[in-house]
Every structure is written in structure tokens, then in C-alpha cells.
mmCIF file of C-alpha atoms in Angstrom:
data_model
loop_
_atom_site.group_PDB
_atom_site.id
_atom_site.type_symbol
_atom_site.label_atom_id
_atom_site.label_comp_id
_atom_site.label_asym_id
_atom_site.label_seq_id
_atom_site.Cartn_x
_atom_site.Cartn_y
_atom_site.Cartn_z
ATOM 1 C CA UNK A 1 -35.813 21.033 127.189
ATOM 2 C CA UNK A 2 -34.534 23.835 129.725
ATOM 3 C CA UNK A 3 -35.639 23.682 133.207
ATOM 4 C CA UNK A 4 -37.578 26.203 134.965
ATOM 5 C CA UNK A 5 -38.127 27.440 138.230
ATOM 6 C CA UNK A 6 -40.403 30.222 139.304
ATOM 7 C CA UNK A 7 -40.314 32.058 142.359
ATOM 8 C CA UNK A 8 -41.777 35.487 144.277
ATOM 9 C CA UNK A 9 -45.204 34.343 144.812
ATOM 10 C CA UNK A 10 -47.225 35.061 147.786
ATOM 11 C CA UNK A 11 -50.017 37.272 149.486
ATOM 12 C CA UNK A 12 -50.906 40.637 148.815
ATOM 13 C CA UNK A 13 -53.730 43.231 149.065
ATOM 14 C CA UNK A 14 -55.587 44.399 146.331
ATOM 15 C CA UNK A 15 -53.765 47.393 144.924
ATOM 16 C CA UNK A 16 -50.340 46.030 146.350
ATOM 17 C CA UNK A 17 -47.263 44.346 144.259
ATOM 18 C CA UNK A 18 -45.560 41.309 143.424
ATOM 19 C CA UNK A 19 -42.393 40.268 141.256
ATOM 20 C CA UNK A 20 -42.115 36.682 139.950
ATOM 21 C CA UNK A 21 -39.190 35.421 138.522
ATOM 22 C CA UNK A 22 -38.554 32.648 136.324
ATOM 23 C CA UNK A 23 -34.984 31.187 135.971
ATOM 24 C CA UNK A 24 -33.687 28.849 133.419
ATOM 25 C CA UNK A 25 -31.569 25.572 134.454
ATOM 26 C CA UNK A 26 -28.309 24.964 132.807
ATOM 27 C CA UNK A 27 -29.007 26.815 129.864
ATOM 28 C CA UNK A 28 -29.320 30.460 129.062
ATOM 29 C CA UNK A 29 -33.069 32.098 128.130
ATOM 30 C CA UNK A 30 -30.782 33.023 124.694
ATOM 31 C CA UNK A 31 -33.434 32.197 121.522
ATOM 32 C CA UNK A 32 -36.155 31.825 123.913
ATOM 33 C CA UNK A 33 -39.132 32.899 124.268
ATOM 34 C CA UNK A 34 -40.384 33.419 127.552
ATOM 35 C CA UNK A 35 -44.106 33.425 128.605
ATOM 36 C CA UNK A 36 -45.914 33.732 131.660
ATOM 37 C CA UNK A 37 -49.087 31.758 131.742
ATOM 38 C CA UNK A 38 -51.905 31.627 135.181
ATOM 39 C CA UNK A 39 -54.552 29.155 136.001
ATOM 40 C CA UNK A 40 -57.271 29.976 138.758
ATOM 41 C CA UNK A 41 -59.472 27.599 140.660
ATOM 42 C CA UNK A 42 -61.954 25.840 138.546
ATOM 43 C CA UNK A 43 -60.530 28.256 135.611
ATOM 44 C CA UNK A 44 -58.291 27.186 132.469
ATOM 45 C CA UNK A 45 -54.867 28.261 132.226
ATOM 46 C CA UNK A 46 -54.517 31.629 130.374
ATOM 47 C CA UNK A 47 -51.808 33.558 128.716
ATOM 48 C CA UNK A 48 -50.187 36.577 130.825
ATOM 49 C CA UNK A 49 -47.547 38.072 128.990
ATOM 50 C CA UNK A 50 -44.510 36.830 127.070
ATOM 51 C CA UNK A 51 -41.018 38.092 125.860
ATOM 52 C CA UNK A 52 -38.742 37.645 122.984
ATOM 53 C CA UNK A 53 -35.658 37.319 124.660
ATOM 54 C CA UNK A 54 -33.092 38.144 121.548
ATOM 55 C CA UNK A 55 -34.925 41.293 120.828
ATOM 56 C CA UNK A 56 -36.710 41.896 123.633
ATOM 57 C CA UNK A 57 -40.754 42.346 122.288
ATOM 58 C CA UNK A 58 -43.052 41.646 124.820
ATOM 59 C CA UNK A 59 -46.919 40.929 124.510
ATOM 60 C CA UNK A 60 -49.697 41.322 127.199
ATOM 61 C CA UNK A 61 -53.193 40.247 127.989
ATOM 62 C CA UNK A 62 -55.466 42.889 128.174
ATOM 63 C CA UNK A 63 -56.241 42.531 131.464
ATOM 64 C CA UNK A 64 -52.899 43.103 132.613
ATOM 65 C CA UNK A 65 -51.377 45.880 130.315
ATOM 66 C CA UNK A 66 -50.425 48.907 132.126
ATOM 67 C CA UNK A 67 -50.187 46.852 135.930
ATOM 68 C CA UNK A 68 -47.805 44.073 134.886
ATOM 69 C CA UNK A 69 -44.498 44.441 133.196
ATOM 70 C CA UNK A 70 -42.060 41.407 131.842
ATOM 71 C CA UNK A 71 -38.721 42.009 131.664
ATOM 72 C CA UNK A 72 -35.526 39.816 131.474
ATOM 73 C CA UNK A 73 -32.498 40.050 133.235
ATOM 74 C CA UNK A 74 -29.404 39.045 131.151
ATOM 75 C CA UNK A 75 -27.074 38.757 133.880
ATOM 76 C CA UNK A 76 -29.197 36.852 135.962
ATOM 77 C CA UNK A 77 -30.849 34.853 132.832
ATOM 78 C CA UNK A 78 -34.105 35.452 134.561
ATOM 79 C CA UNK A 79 -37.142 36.606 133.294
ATOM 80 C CA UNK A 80 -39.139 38.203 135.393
ATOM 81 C CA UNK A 81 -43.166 39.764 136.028
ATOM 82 C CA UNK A 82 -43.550 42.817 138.066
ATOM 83 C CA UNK A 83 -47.419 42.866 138.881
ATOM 84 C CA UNK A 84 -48.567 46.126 140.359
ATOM 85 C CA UNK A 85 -51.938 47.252 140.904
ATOM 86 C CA UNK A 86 -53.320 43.630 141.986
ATOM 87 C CA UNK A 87 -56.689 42.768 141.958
ATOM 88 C CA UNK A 88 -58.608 39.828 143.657
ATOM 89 C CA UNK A 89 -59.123 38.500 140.110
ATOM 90 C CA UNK A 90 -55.277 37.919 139.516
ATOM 91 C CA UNK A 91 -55.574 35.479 142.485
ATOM 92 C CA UNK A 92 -53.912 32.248 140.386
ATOM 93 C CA UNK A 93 -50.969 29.447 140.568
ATOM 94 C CA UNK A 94 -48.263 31.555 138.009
ATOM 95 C CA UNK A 95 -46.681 29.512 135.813
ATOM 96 C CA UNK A 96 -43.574 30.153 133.389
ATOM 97 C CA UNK A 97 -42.799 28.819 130.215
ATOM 98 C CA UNK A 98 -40.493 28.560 127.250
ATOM 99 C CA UNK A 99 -39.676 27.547 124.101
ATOM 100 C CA UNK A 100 -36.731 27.568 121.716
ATOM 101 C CA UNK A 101 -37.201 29.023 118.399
ATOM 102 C CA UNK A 102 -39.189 31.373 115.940
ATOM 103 C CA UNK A 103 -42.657 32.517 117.586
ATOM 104 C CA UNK A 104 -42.682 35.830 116.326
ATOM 105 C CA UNK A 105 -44.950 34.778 113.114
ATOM 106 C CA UNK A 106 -47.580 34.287 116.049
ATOM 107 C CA UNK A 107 -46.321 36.279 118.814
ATOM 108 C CA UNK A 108 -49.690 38.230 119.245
ATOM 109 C CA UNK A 109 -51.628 35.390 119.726
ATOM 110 C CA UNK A 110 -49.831 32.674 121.724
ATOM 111 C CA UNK A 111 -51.292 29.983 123.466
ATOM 112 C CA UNK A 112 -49.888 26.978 125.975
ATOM 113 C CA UNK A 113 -49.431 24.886 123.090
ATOM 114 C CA UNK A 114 -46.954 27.337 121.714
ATOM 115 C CA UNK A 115 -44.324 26.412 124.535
ATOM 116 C CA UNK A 116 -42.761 23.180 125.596
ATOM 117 C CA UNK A 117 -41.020 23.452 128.802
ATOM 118 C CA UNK A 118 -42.959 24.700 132.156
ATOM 119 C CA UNK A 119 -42.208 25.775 135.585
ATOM 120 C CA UNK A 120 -43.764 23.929 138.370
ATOM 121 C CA UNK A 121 -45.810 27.219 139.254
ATOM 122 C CA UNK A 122 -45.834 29.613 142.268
ATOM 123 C CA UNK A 123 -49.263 30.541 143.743
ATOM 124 C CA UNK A 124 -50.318 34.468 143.844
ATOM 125 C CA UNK A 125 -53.207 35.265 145.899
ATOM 126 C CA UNK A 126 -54.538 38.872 145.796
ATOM 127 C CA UNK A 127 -56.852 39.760 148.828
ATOM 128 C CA UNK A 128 -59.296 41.950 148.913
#
């Protein structure tokens, strides 16, 4: 399983920015996909947004379309979340994850059992 480490967490005021990025340990992100998953106090953890890295499809909560964008980075094999417009709501430990091989027959409804390798999480905390 690849390795992942998230960074670019940290605290913000509502209506502010962020960019997390998630990069992959001695392996490239290549027939990955790539999701970015939250959990908030007392909350479950909950799908963000995720990206087929081969082609490049990405999928969004509906919370988060049109503020967040995911994006990869080939020369850096990152993957990466730009989160604008923050609310107090997307206050939440940020957690990437991955997994190897065909996802696309359920890429619009992807869940934390769908991946297999996860980031050790970077905290976010929107202020109001």
C-alpha cells in the first residue's frame, strides 16, 4: 500500500482559504485514485472530493462544490484541495486517501471503504 502524508492544515476565518496537499511515498499517484475524506468532533468521517488520477475526473460533495477544488500535480505527484470560501462547518481533521485500481464503475458514490491506504490527517479549523 502507498504511503501518505497530508499537509497545509491550519486556522482560518470564515470566508478565508486553505490548500492541503497529499503526497504519495515511494510510489507515484499513477492508477490511483485519490480522495479526500473529513471527520469532525463527535461526527463520522465523510467523503470530500476525489480524483481519477489517469484521466483526471473529479467528484465533490455537495457541500463543497464551487468552494473546494482537487487537483493533482504530476510533477510533484501530489494531489492537492484548494478550499476557498470556508465556513465554521468545514472545521474537521482532513484526511487523504487512495487506492489502486478501477473505481470509476462507482466513482459518484464513494465511500471510506472504497480506499485502502490513509494519511494520518491534518486538522482544519475554520473560525468564525
Amino acid at each position: 500500500q502507498v504511503q501518505l502524508v497530508e499537509s497545509g492544515g491550519g486556522l482560518v476565518q470564515a470566508g478565508g482559504s486553505l490548500r492541503l496537499s497529499c503526497a504519495a511515498s515511494g510510489r507515484t499517484f499513477s492508477n490511483y485514485y485519490v480522495g479526500w475524506f473529513r471527520q469532525a468532533p463527535g461526527k463520522e468521517r465523510e467523503f470530500v472530493a476525489a480524483i481519477a488520477w489517469n484521466i483526471g475526473s473529479t467528484v465533490y460533495r455537495d457541500s463543497v462544490k464551487g468552494r473546494f477544488t482537487i487537483s493533482r500535480d504530476n510533477a510533484k505527484n501530489t494531489v492537492n484541495l484548494q478550499m476557498n470560501s470556508l465556513k465554521p462547518e468545514d472545521t474537521a481533521v482532513y484526511f487523504c486517501a487512495a487506492r489502486m485500481g478501477d473505481l470509476y464503475y462507482r466513482f459518484y458514490d464513494l465511500t471510506e471503504a472504497d480506499f485502502g491506504s490513509w494519511g494520518q490527517g491534518t486538522q482544519v479549523t475554520v473560525s468564525s
